[in-house]
Coordinates of C-alpha atoms and ligand atoms in Angstrom, one line a residue:
Chain A
M1 CA 22.4 -21.2 -21.2
L2 CA 20.4 -21.6 -17.9
K3 CA 17.1 -19.7 -17.7
I4 CA 15.6 -19.1 -14.3
R5 CA 12.3 -17.5 -13.8
F6 CA 11.1 -16.2 -10.3
H7 CA 7.4 -15.7 -9.5
G8 CA 6.4 -13.8 -6.5
R9 CA 4.1 -11.1 -5.3
G10 CA 4.8 -7.3 -5.2
G11 CA 6.7 -6.5 -2.0
Q12 CA 8.4 -10.0 -1.8
G13 CA 11.5 -8.8 -3.6
V14 CA 11.8 -11.3 -6.5
K15 CA 13.6 -8.5 -8.4
T16 CA 16.2 -8.6 -5.8
S17 CA 16.3 -12.4 -6.0
S18 CA 17.0 -12.3 -9.7
R19 CA 19.7 -9.7 -9.1
I20 CA 21.4 -11.6 -6.3
L21 CA 21.5 -14.8 -8.4
G22 CA 22.7 -12.9 -11.5
R23 CA 25.5 -11.3 -9.5
A24 CA 26.5 -14.6 -7.9
A25 CA 26.8 -16.2 -11.3
F26 CA 28.9 -13.3 -12.5
L27 CA 31.2 -13.6 -9.6
D28 CA 31.7 -17.3 -10.5
G29 CA 32.8 -16.2 -14.0
Y30 CA 29.6 -16.5 -15.9
I31 CA 27.9 -14.0 -18.1
A32 CA 24.6 -13.1 -16.4
Q33 CA 21.5 -11.0 -17.2
D34 CA 18.6 -10.2 -15.0
S35 CA 15.4 -8.2 -15.3
P36 CA 12.0 -7.9 -13.6
I37 CA 8.5 -7.3 -14.9
Y38 CA 5.7 -5.8 -12.9
G39 CA 2.4 -4.2 -13.9
A40 CA 0.7 -1.1 -12.6
E41 CA -0.3 -2.6 -9.3
R42 CA 0.6 -2.5 -5.7
R43 CA 2.0 -4.9 -3.2
G44 CA 0.6 -8.3 -3.6
A45 CA 0.1 -8.4 -7.3
P46 CA 1.9 -11.1 -9.3
V47 CA 5.4 -10.2 -10.2
V48 CA 8.0 -12.0 -12.4
A49 CA 11.8 -11.7 -12.6
F50 CA 14.3 -13.4 -14.8
T51 CA 17.9 -14.5 -14.7
R52 CA 19.9 -15.9 -17.6
I53 CA 23.3 -17.5 -16.9
S54 CA 25.7 -18.5 -19.6
R55 CA 29.3 -19.1 -20.7
E56 CA 28.7 -17.4 -24.0
P57 CA 27.4 -13.8 -24.5
I58 CA 23.7 -13.7 -24.0
L59 CA 21.8 -12.3 -27.0
E60 CA 18.4 -13.3 -25.9
R61 CA 16.3 -10.5 -24.2
G62 CA 13.0 -10.1 -22.5
Y63 CA 10.6 -12.6 -21.0
I64 CA 11.7 -16.1 -20.4
F65 CA 9.1 -18.4 -21.8
D66 CA 11.0 -21.6 -21.5
P67 CA 12.7 -21.7 -18.2
D68 CA 15.0 -24.5 -17.0
I69 CA 14.2 -23.6 -13.4
V70 CA 11.2 -21.9 -12.0
I71 CA 11.2 -20.4 -8.4
V72 CA 7.7 -20.0 -7.0
V73 CA 8.2 -17.7 -4.1
D74 CA 4.5 -17.6 -3.2
E75 CA 2.7 -20.9 -3.6
T76 CA -0.7 -19.2 -3.9
L77 CA 0.5 -18.1 -7.4
L78 CA 0.2 -21.7 -8.6
D79 CA -3.5 -21.2 -8.9
D80 CA -3.4 -17.6 -10.1
E81 CA -4.8 -17.3 -13.6
R82 CA -2.7 -14.3 -14.2
A83 CA 0.6 -15.6 -13.0
R84 CA 0.6 -19.2 -14.3
P85 CA 4.2 -19.9 -13.0
L86 CA 4.4 -23.4 -14.5
D87 CA 3.9 -22.3 -18.0
G88 CA 6.7 -23.3 -20.4
V89 CA 8.9 -25.1 -18.0
K90 CA 11.2 -27.4 -20.0
S91 CA 10.7 -31.1 -19.6
G92 CA 13.4 -32.3 -17.2
G93 CA 13.3 -28.9 -15.6
I94 CA 13.0 -28.0 -11.9
V95 CA 10.3 -26.2 -10.0
F96 CA 11.0 -24.8 -6.6
V97 CA 7.9 -24.1 -4.5
N98 CA 8.0 -22.1 -1.2
T99 CA 5.4 -24.1 0.6
Q100 CA 4.5 -25.1 4.2
S101 CA 7.1 -27.9 4.2
E102 CA 9.7 -27.6 7.0
Q103 CA 12.0 -30.0 5.4
A104 CA 13.1 -30.0 1.8
Q105 CA 11.0 -32.4 -0.2
V106 CA 11.7 -33.6 -3.7
E107 CA 9.2 -35.3 -5.9
N108 CA 8.7 -36.0 -9.6
V109 CA 5.6 -34.7 -11.2
D110 CA 5.1 -35.6 -14.8
D111 CA 8.5 -34.9 -16.4
K112 CA 9.5 -32.2 -13.9
L113 CA 11.2 -32.3 -10.5
F114 CA 9.5 -30.3 -7.7
I115 CA 11.4 -29.2 -4.7
K116 CA 9.2 -28.0 -1.8
Y117 CA 10.5 -26.1 1.2
S118 CA 9.2 -23.3 3.4
I119 CA 11.6 -20.4 3.0
T120 CA 9.0 -18.2 4.7
D121 CA 9.2 -20.2 7.9
A122 CA 12.9 -20.3 7.7
A123 CA 12.9 -16.5 7.3
L124 CA 10.5 -16.0 10.3
R125 CA 12.8 -18.2 12.3
V126 CA 16.1 -16.5 11.3
I127 CA 15.2 -12.9 10.5
G128 CA 11.8 -12.7 12.4
K129 CA 10.2 -11.3 9.3
P130 CA 8.9 -13.1 6.2
I131 CA 11.8 -12.0 4.0
V132 CA 12.0 -14.2 1.0
S133 CA 14.1 -12.4 -1.6
S134 CA 17.6 -13.4 -0.5
P135 CA 16.7 -17.0 0.4
S136 CA 14.9 -17.5 -2.9
A137 CA 18.2 -16.5 -4.7
A138 CA 20.0 -19.0 -2.4
A139 CA 17.6 -21.8 -3.3
A140 CA 17.9 -21.0 -7.1
A141 CA 21.7 -20.9 -6.9
K142 CA 21.9 -24.2 -5.2
I143 CA 19.5 -25.8 -7.7
T144 CA 21.6 -24.6 -10.7
G145 CA 24.4 -26.7 -9.3
I146 CA 26.9 -24.3 -10.8
I147 CA 27.1 -21.5 -8.2
S148 CA 29.3 -21.6 -5.2
K149 CA 28.2 -20.7 -1.7
E150 CA 30.9 -18.0 -1.4
S151 CA 29.5 -16.2 -4.4
I152 CA 25.9 -16.3 -3.4
I153 CA 26.9 -14.9 0.0
Q154 CA 29.1 -12.2 -1.6
A155 CA 26.3 -11.3 -4.0
T156 CA 23.8 -11.0 -1.2
I157 CA 26.2 -8.7 0.7
D158 CA 26.7 -6.6 -2.4
E159 CA 23.1 -6.3 -3.4
L160 CA 21.6 -5.8 0.0
S161 CA 24.2 -3.2 1.0
E162 CA 23.4 -1.3 -2.1
L163 CA 19.8 -1.3 -0.9
G164 CA 21.0 0.3 2.3
L165 CA 20.3 -2.7 4.6
A166 CA 21.6 -2.2 8.2
E167 CA 24.5 -4.3 9.3
E168 CA 22.5 -6.5 11.7
A169 CA 19.7 -7.2 9.2
L170 CA 22.3 -8.0 6.6
E171 CA 24.0 -10.4 9.0
R172 CA 20.7 -12.3 9.5
N173 CA 20.0 -12.5 5.8
L174 CA 23.4 -14.1 5.3
R175 CA 22.7 -16.6 8.0
L176 CA 19.4 -17.4 6.2
V177 CA 21.0 -17.6 2.8
S178 CA 23.7 -19.9 4.1
E179 CA 21.1 -22.1 5.8
V180 CA 18.8 -22.3 2.7
F181 CA 21.8 -23.1 0.5
D182 CA 22.8 -26.0 2.6
T183 CA 19.2 -27.3 2.9
I184 CA 18.2 -27.3 -0.7
P185 CA 19.5 -30.3 -2.7
T186 CA 21.1 -30.0 -6.1
P187 CA 19.2 -32.4 -8.3
Q188 CA 20.2 -33.2 -11.8
L189 CA 18.7 -31.0 -14.5
K190 CA 17.6 -33.5 -17.2
I191 CA 16.7 -31.4 -20.0
L192 CA 16.9 -33.6 -23.1
N193 CA 15.5 -32.0 -26.1
G194 CA 14.6 -28.5 -24.9
E195 CA 10.9 -29.3 -25.2
T196 CA 8.7 -27.1 -23.2
T197 CA 5.3 -27.5 -21.7
P198 CA 2.9 -26.1 -24.2
R199 CA 1.6 -22.7 -23.0
E200 CA -2.0 -22.8 -22.4
V201 CA -3.7 -20.0 -24.3
I202 CA -6.6 -18.7 -22.3
Q203 CA -9.7 -18.1 -24.4
L204 CA -11.5 -15.1 -23.1
E205 CA -15.2 -15.5 -23.6
Y206 CA -16.2 -12.6 -25.7
K207 CA -19.4 -12.1 -23.7
G208 CA -17.6 -12.2 -20.4
V209 CA -15.2 -9.3 -21.0
I210 CA -17.5 -6.7 -22.4
Y211 CA -18.8 -3.8 -20.4
E212 CA -21.4 -5.7 -18.4
D213 CA -18.4 -6.7 -16.2
I214 CA -17.4 -3.2 -15.5
V215 CA -20.8 -1.9 -14.6
N216 CA -21.0 -4.8 -12.4
V217 CA -19.9 -2.6 -9.5
G218 CA -17.8 -3.9 -6.7
N219 CA -16.7 -7.0 -8.8
A220 CA -13.1 -6.7 -7.4
S221 CA -14.1 -9.2 -4.8
L222 CA -13.7 -11.8 -7.5
R223 CA -9.9 -11.1 -7.3
R224 CA -9.6 -12.9 -4.0
V225 CA -6.7 -10.9 -2.7
G226 CA -6.8 -13.1 0.5
N227 CA -3.8 -14.9 -1.2
W228 CA -1.6 -12.0 -0.2
R229 CA -1.8 -12.9 3.5
I230 CA 1.0 -14.4 5.4
F231 CA -0.8 -14.1 8.7
K232 CA -4.6 -14.5 9.2
P233 CA -6.5 -12.6 11.8
I234 CA -8.7 -14.9 14.0
V235 CA -11.4 -13.5 16.2
D236 CA -11.9 -15.0 19.7
Y237 CA -15.7 -14.4 20.0
Q238 CA -15.6 -15.2 23.7
K239 CA -13.5 -12.1 24.3
C240 CA -15.0 -9.8 21.7
T241 CA -17.5 -7.3 23.0
G242 CA -18.7 -6.0 19.7
C243 CA -17.0 -2.5 20.0
M244 CA -16.8 -2.2 16.2
L245 CA -13.3 -0.9 16.1
C246 CA -11.9 -3.6 13.9
F247 CA -14.8 -3.0 11.5
V248 CA -14.1 0.8 11.4
Y249 CA -10.4 0.6 10.8
C250 CA -10.2 -2.2 8.2
P251 CA -9.0 -0.5 5.0
D252 CA -10.4 -3.3 2.8
S253 CA -14.0 -3.4 4.0
V254 CA -13.7 -7.1 4.6
I255 CA -15.2 -7.0 8.1
S256 CA -18.9 -7.0 8.4
L257 CA -20.9 -7.1 11.6
D258 CA -23.5 -9.6 12.7
A259 CA -26.6 -8.7 14.7
K260 CA -24.6 -8.4 17.9
N261 CA -21.9 -6.1 16.2
K262 CA -19.4 -8.9 16.2
P263 CA -17.0 -9.0 13.3
I264 CA -17.2 -11.5 10.4
I265 CA -14.1 -11.5 8.4
D266 CA -14.2 -12.2 4.6
Y267 CA -11.0 -14.3 4.3
E268 CA -11.3 -14.5 0.5
N269 CA -10.2 -10.8 0.4
C270 CA -8.6 -10.0 3.8
K271 CA -5.1 -9.0 2.9
G272 CA -3.7 -9.7 6.3
C273 CA -2.5 -6.1 7.1
L274 CA -3.3 -7.0 10.8
I275 CA -4.6 -3.5 11.7
C276 CA -7.6 -5.1 13.3
V277 CA -5.2 -7.2 15.5
K278 CA -3.4 -4.1 16.6
E279 CA -6.5 -2.0 17.2
C280 CA -8.7 -4.4 19.0
P281 CA -8.8 -3.1 22.6
L282 CA -9.5 -6.4 24.0
H283 CA -6.8 -8.3 22.1
A284 CA -9.6 -10.6 20.9
I285 CA -8.0 -10.9 17.4
T286 CA -4.8 -13.0 16.9
A287 CA -2.6 -13.4 14.0
V288 CA -2.1 -17.0 13.0
R289 CA 0.3 -18.2 10.2
E290 CA -1.6 -18.7 7.0
V291 CA -1.9 -22.2 5.7
K292 CA -4.6 -22.2 3.1
I293 CA -4.8 -21.1 -0.5
Y294 CA -7.7 -19.0 -1.3
A295 CA -7.4 -18.8 -5.0
Chain B
M1 CA -20.5 22.7 18.0
S2 CA -23.8 22.1 16.4
E3 CA -25.9 18.9 16.2
T4 CA -24.2 15.9 14.8
R5 CA -25.3 12.4 14.0
Y6 CA -21.7 11.2 14.8
K7 CA -21.1 10.8 18.5
T8 CA -19.0 7.6 18.7
L9 CA -17.5 5.0 16.4
R10 CA -20.8 3.2 16.7
D11 CA -22.3 5.8 14.5
V12 CA -20.0 5.0 11.5
P13 CA -22.4 4.1 8.7
A14 CA -22.6 0.4 7.9
E15 CA -23.0 0.8 4.1
E16 CA -19.8 0.2 2.1
Y17 CA -19.1 2.0 -1.2
L18 CA -15.6 0.6 -1.5
L19 CA -15.8 -3.2 -1.6
P20 CA -13.2 -5.8 -1.0
G21 CA -10.5 -6.9 -3.4
S22 CA -8.8 -3.7 -4.4
P23 CA -5.2 -3.9 -5.7
E24 CA -3.9 -1.3 -3.2
C25 CA -1.3 -2.4 -0.7
A26 CA -2.3 -4.1 2.6
G27 CA -2.7 -1.5 5.3
C28 CA -3.0 1.5 2.9
G29 CA -4.0 4.5 4.8
A30 CA -5.2 6.3 1.7
Q31 CA -7.8 3.6 1.0
L32 CA -9.0 3.6 4.7
V33 CA -9.7 7.3 4.4
L34 CA -11.5 7.0 1.1
R35 CA -13.6 4.2 2.5
I36 CA -14.7 6.2 5.5
F37 CA -15.1 9.4 3.4
L38 CA -17.5 7.7 1.0
K39 CA -19.5 6.2 3.9
A40 CA -20.1 9.8 5.2
L41 CA -20.9 11.2 1.8
G42 CA -23.4 8.5 1.0
G43 CA -24.1 6.8 -2.3
D44 CA -25.1 9.8 -4.4
A45 CA -21.6 10.8 -5.5
V46 CA -19.6 10.6 -8.7
L47 CA -15.8 10.4 -8.4
V48 CA -13.1 12.2 -10.4
N49 CA -9.6 10.9 -9.9
A50 CA -6.1 12.0 -11.2
A51 CA -3.1 9.7 -11.6
G52 CA -1.9 8.3 -8.3
C53 CA -2.0 5.2 -6.2
L54 CA -5.8 5.1 -5.9
T55 CA -6.2 5.2 -9.7
L56 CA -5.3 1.5 -9.5
L57 CA -8.6 0.8 -7.7
N58 CA -10.0 0.3 -11.1
V59 CA -7.8 -2.0 -13.2
Y60 CA -9.8 -3.5 -16.0
P61 CA -12.1 -5.4 -15.7
Y62 CA -12.4 -5.0 -11.9
T63 CA -13.6 -2.3 -9.7
P64 CA -14.1 -2.3 -5.9
L65 CA -16.2 0.9 -6.2
K66 CA -20.0 1.1 -6.2
L67 CA -19.9 4.6 -7.5
N68 CA -19.2 6.0 -11.0
W69 CA -15.7 7.1 -11.5
M70 CA -13.9 9.3 -14.1
Y71 CA -10.1 9.3 -14.6
T72 CA -8.3 12.4 -15.7
A73 CA -4.8 13.4 -16.5
F74 CA -2.5 14.3 -13.5
A75 CA -3.1 18.0 -13.5
S76 CA -6.8 18.1 -14.2
A77 CA -9.0 16.4 -11.7
P78 CA -10.7 19.6 -10.5
A79 CA -11.2 20.5 -14.3
G80 CA -12.9 17.2 -14.7
A81 CA -15.1 17.9 -11.7
Q82 CA -16.1 21.2 -13.3
G83 CA -17.1 19.3 -16.5
I84 CA -19.3 16.8 -14.6
R85 CA -20.8 19.6 -12.4
D86 CA -21.7 21.5 -15.5
A87 CA -23.2 18.5 -17.1
L88 CA -25.3 17.7 -14.1
D89 CA -26.5 21.2 -13.9
I90 CA -27.5 21.2 -17.5
L91 CA -29.4 17.9 -17.1
I92 CA -31.2 19.3 -14.2
E93 CA -32.0 22.5 -16.1
K94 CA -33.4 20.6 -19.0
G95 CA -35.5 18.4 -16.7
K96 CA -33.6 15.2 -17.8
I97 CA -32.9 14.4 -14.1
T98 CA -34.7 15.8 -11.1
P99 CA -32.8 17.8 -8.5
K100 CA -33.2 14.8 -6.2
E101 CA -31.2 12.7 -8.6
D102 CA -28.3 15.1 -8.5
L103 CA -24.9 13.8 -7.5
K104 CA -22.1 15.1 -5.4
V105 CA -19.0 15.6 -7.4
V106 CA -16.0 14.4 -5.6
T107 CA -12.4 14.8 -6.8
F108 CA -9.8 12.7 -5.0
T109 CA -6.1 12.7 -5.8
G110 CA -2.8 12.1 -4.0
D111 CA -0.5 14.9 -2.7
G112 CA 1.5 14.8 -6.0
A113 CA -1.5 16.0 -7.9
A114 CA -2.7 18.4 -5.1
Y115 CA 0.5 20.0 -4.0
D116 CA 2.3 20.0 -7.3
I117 CA 1.0 19.0 -10.6
G118 CA -2.7 20.0 -10.3
L119 CA -2.3 22.9 -7.8
H120 CA -3.3 25.5 -10.4
A121 CA -6.4 23.5 -11.5
A122 CA -7.6 23.3 -7.9
S123 CA -6.8 27.0 -7.4
G124 CA -8.9 27.8 -10.5
A125 CA -11.8 25.7 -9.4
I126 CA -11.8 27.1 -5.9
A127 CA -11.6 30.6 -7.3
R128 CA -14.7 29.9 -9.5
G129 CA -16.6 28.7 -6.5
L130 CA -17.1 25.2 -8.1
D131 CA -19.5 23.1 -6.0
F132 CA -17.4 20.0 -5.4
Y133 CA -15.5 18.0 -2.8
Y134 CA -11.8 17.5 -3.0
L135 CA -10.1 14.8 -1.0
V136 CA -6.3 14.7 -0.9
Y137 CA -4.8 11.5 0.4
D138 CA -1.5 12.8 1.5
N139 CA 1.2 10.2 1.8
E140 CA 3.9 12.8 1.5
A141 CA 5.5 11.6 -1.7
Y142 CA 4.9 10.1 -5.1
S143 CA 4.2 6.6 -3.8
N144 CA 2.7 5.3 -6.9
T145 CA 6.0 5.5 -8.7
G146 CA 8.2 4.3 -5.8
F147 CA 8.2 7.1 -3.3
Q148 CA 9.9 10.1 -4.8
T149 CA 9.9 13.6 -3.1
S150 CA 6.8 15.6 -3.7
G151 CA 5.7 19.1 -2.5
A152 CA 4.2 17.4 0.5
T153 CA 7.4 15.7 1.7
P154 CA 8.3 16.9 5.2
F155 CA 11.8 18.2 6.1
A156 CA 14.3 15.5 6.8
T157 CA 12.4 12.7 5.1
S158 CA 14.2 10.0 3.3
T159 CA 12.6 9.3 -0.2
K160 CA 13.9 7.7 -3.4
T161 CA 15.1 11.2 -4.5
S162 CA 16.2 12.5 -1.1
Q163 CA 18.3 9.6 0.2
P164 CA 20.5 10.6 3.1
T165 CA 24.1 10.5 2.1
T166 CA 27.4 11.3 3.8
L167 CA 27.3 14.8 2.2
N168 CA 23.7 15.4 3.1
P169 CA 22.7 13.1 6.0
I170 CA 19.4 15.0 6.4
G171 CA 17.4 13.6 3.6
H172 CA 14.9 16.1 2.1
E173 CA 16.1 19.6 2.9
G174 CA 13.0 21.4 1.8
V175 CA 9.8 21.8 3.8
K176 CA 6.3 20.5 3.4
K177 CA 4.2 23.0 1.5
D178 CA 1.2 24.3 3.6
L179 CA -1.6 23.4 1.2
F180 CA -4.2 24.2 3.9
E181 CA -2.9 27.8 3.9
I182 CA -2.6 28.0 0.1
W183 CA -6.2 26.9 -0.2
R184 CA -7.4 29.1 2.7
S185 CA -6.1 32.2 0.9
H186 CA -8.9 31.5 -1.6
K187 CA -11.5 31.7 1.3
P188 CA -13.6 28.7 0.2
P189 CA -16.6 27.7 2.4
Y190 CA -14.9 24.6 3.9
I191 CA -11.4 23.2 4.3
A192 CA -10.4 20.5 6.8
T193 CA -7.5 18.2 7.7
I194 CA -8.5 14.7 8.7
A195 CA -6.7 11.6 9.9
P196 CA -7.7 7.9 9.6
S197 CA -7.2 7.4 13.4
H198 CA -9.7 10.1 14.2
I199 CA -12.8 8.8 12.5
V200 CA -15.5 10.7 14.4
D201 CA -13.7 13.9 13.8
M202 CA -13.5 13.1 10.1
L203 CA -17.2 12.1 9.9
R204 CA -18.3 15.3 11.6
K205 CA -16.2 17.4 9.3
I206 CA -17.7 15.8 6.2
E207 CA -21.1 16.3 7.9
R208 CA -20.5 20.0 8.3
A209 CA -19.1 20.4 4.8
L210 CA -22.4 18.9 3.3
K211 CA -24.2 22.1 4.3
Y212 CA -22.1 24.4 2.1
R213 CA -22.3 25.1 -1.6
G214 CA -18.9 25.6 -3.3
P215 CA -15.5 24.1 -2.8
K216 CA -15.3 21.7 0.2
L217 CA -11.7 20.6 0.6
F218 CA -10.1 17.9 2.7
I219 CA -6.4 17.0 3.3
A220 CA -6.1 13.5 4.8
F221 CA -3.1 12.1 6.6
S222 CA -2.4 8.8 4.8
P223 CA 0.2 6.4 6.1
C224 CA 1.8 4.4 3.3
P225 CA 3.5 1.2 4.6
P226 CA 5.9 0.5 1.7
G227 CA 6.9 4.2 1.2
W228 CA 7.1 5.1 4.8
G229 CA 8.8 1.8 5.8
S230 CA 6.1 1.0 8.4
D231 CA 4.5 -2.2 9.3
T232 CA 1.1 -2.6 7.6
S233 CA -0.6 -3.1 11.0
E234 CA 0.8 0.3 12.3
T235 CA -1.3 2.5 9.9
V236 CA -3.8 3.6 12.4
R237 CA -1.3 3.8 15.2
I238 CA 1.0 6.1 13.2
S239 CA -1.9 8.3 12.3
K240 CA -2.8 8.6 16.0
L241 CA 0.8 9.5 16.9
A242 CA 1.0 12.1 14.2
V243 CA -2.0 13.9 15.8
E244 CA -0.8 13.4 19.4
T245 CA 2.7 14.6 18.7
G246 CA 1.3 17.6 16.8
V247 CA 2.8 16.6 13.5
W248 CA -0.6 16.5 11.9
P249 CA -3.0 19.2 13.3
L250 CA -6.7 18.5 13.0
K251 CA -8.4 21.7 12.0
E252 CA -10.9 23.3 9.7
A253 CA -11.5 26.7 8.1
I254 CA -14.9 28.0 7.3
Y255 CA -14.7 30.9 4.8
G256 CA -11.1 31.3 6.0
E257 CA -11.8 31.2 9.7
V258 CA -9.5 28.6 11.3
R259 CA -10.5 26.4 14.2
H260 CA -8.6 23.5 15.6
T261 CA -10.8 20.5 16.3
F262 CA -8.3 18.9 18.5
I263 CA -5.7 20.5 20.5
P264 CA -3.3 18.1 22.3
K265 CA -3.0 19.1 26.0
V266 CA 0.6 17.9 26.1
L267 CA 2.5 17.2 22.9
K268 CA 4.1 13.8 22.8
P269 CA 7.7 14.1 21.7
V270 CA 7.9 13.9 17.9
E271 CA 10.6 11.1 18.2
E272 CA 7.9 8.7 19.1
Y273 CA 6.3 9.3 15.7
L274 CA 9.5 9.5 13.7
K275 CA 10.7 6.1 15.1
T276 CA 7.7 4.3 13.7
Q277 CA 9.0 4.7 10.2
E278 CA 12.0 3.7 8.2
R279 CA 11.9 7.0 6.2
Y280 CA 13.2 8.7 9.4
K281 CA 15.6 5.9 10.4
H282 CA 18.6 7.9 9.3
L283 CA 17.9 10.4 12.1
F284 CA 18.6 7.8 14.7
H285 CA 21.1 5.3 12.9
P286 CA 23.9 5.0 12.7
R287 CA 24.2 8.2 14.6
R288 CA 21.5 10.3 16.3
Q289 CA 21.1 13.5 14.5
E290 CA 20.3 15.7 17.4
K291 CA 20.1 19.0 15.6
V292 CA 17.7 17.8 13.0
I293 CA 15.4 16.1 15.5
K294 CA 15.5 19.4 17.5
T295 CA 14.6 21.4 14.5
I296 CA 11.6 19.3 13.7
Q297 CA 10.4 19.4 17.3
E298 CA 10.9 23.2 17.5
N299 CA 8.9 23.7 14.4
I300 CA 6.0 21.8 15.9
N301 CA 6.3 23.6 19.2
Q302 CA 6.2 27.0 17.5
Y303 CA 3.1 26.0 15.5
W304 CA 1.2 24.9 18.6
Q305 CA 2.3 27.9 20.6
K306 CA 0.8 30.2 18.1
V307 CA -2.4 28.1 18.1
R308 CA -2.6 28.3 21.9
E309 CA -2.0 32.0 21.9
K310 CA -4.8 32.6 19.5
E311 CA -7.2 30.3 21.4
K312 CA -6.4 32.4 24.5
L313 CA -7.1 35.6 22.7
E314 CA -10.4 34.3 21.7
Ligands
SF4_1 S1 -6.1 -8.1 8.5 FE1 -6.4 -6.1 7.6 S2 -7.6 -6.6 5.8 FE2 -7.8 -8.4 7.2 S3 -9.6 -8.0 8.4 FE3 -7.9 -7.2 9.6 S4 -7.8 -5.1 9.1 FE4 -9.1 -6.1 7.4
SF4_2 S1 -12.2 -4.7 17.9 FE1 -12.1 -6.6 19.1 S2 -13.7 -6.4 20.6 FE2 -14.1 -4.8 19.1 S3 -15.5 -5.8 17.7 FE3 -13.5 -6.2 16.8 S4 -12.9 -8.1 17.7 FE4 -14.6 -7.4 18.9
SF4_3 S1 2.0 2.8 -2.1 FE1 1.2 3.7 -0.3 S2 -0.5 5.0 -0.9 FE2 0.0 3.7 -2.6 S3 -1.4 1.9 -2.4 FE3 0.4 1.4 -1.4 S4 0.1 2.0 0.8 FE4 -1.4 3.0 -0.5

């Protein structure tokens, strides 16, 4: 049985990725199972989804602790204490990371193979939006080495039409899926003894989690939700007149004002909604593709 | 109107009570409303919240809020407010806190709690004349659970439970409840509608409400990017369009007397507003549903015609 685990953030659609992959496997004659997990949080929070693919009936259920393949749809999760996407990957397993790399790069790290490629940039190029759900499924399908291109395309059509995607958007998704499938290599999975990387158990410091943390008002800034960003707002201080509009309309209170009422953006927690970019009357704020991890 | 400390956006108070790092979606209109609302109220407030999106502000062990916060069941936020108000009154009476240390009791819930599940609790609290604030962040559906129809969902909206189909291409066939009027029938001292695009209007209304004892109620237009299918950057724009097309009237009622705080000179066509959101996409694709769009427009026109006639009479 092949076990694939997807890690993304709420809104990126890893649930859809796992479904497309499962359906593609099914179309190729395998038995497949997929399921997502998400907590009580909104867009941007770490989300996990699973696909199991097998020739035999699948009796295993629930969380995949020992994946053969891990797909990290959002690389900022690599440093996220709550997500820990590399936990449990089998030795000889493969990790795909959606990173800044324009070309597919393959490298060995310890006993695992890392494939790095920017499906976000591919999506921005082909779809015009950072849609990463269908291309993640395509990357996973290719890496498994057992799923055909026809099936991944058909599965994308089936799943996305069920979600009510318009024809034109669907067509672009298919172009992207096809491109990603062709770009990603199929390396050999070299799982020898089924050994997995030991899971690191986090020791919570007793003192740290008792109520003093909770009365520590406003401590949410420690969460550093700046990682959710795909585009980063950058202020051109030459153009800015200090009209305060961006400060007023930022829903996340991450803009403060200096003595001249010019905005200072706290990038550790700016979610990149880009309201400030839209509302600035002087177009003094521009959106720039994010390249840094803030975790 | 009377004296106000809020003349332009420059007068928005700098102090933040909702700090960065919340788990709410990027571009959340509800959070923007709450942030500004708290700025206008000041720091001497205690919050009571019922189940909904903004409940997630406080996910253990983090909180972006500087204020105390109590969580109640879906139906009972106004009842929670009653309890806190009573406790504060008793503490003052017994001399355990001075009247200066008193707190404003602020309930905030989504439209699900306000229009449906907790409607009775609010009605009871208003009828009892409870001295509290109630802020409804109205995103016109149960967004927290994935955008199902609520009592606040407007006619012809597509939600998870009112998907347009071949048999019913309209989407939601019911109408949005008029919570403002339901509340107004109780004749509380203050009710207002507010929108996150019209910040000065919002601040002035909160400022006016501060003067009254008893229920002070606010219904806030709250764009919700994932539920409405709008771009996160469009939140303020959509709110502005809602006001300018007349979809979201800005008004207040003092002891039941209604006054509109903004009357659009010319209404922009409602289409301009509808087209910003995927939840209305079925009205334009694959076929334009002329009749439905016309019905929506006519309802808005009728509303404003009545408002204009009344203004003229006065
Ligand atoms: S992008 Fe959004 S969160 Fe970031 S500073 Fe601008 S308005 Fe605030
Ligand atoms: S909205 Fe634009 S001009 Fe105004 S303060 Fe912000 S950056 Fe400066
Ligand atoms: S679902 Fe809508 S209302 Fe809820 S947090 Fe997200 S944007 Fe805000």
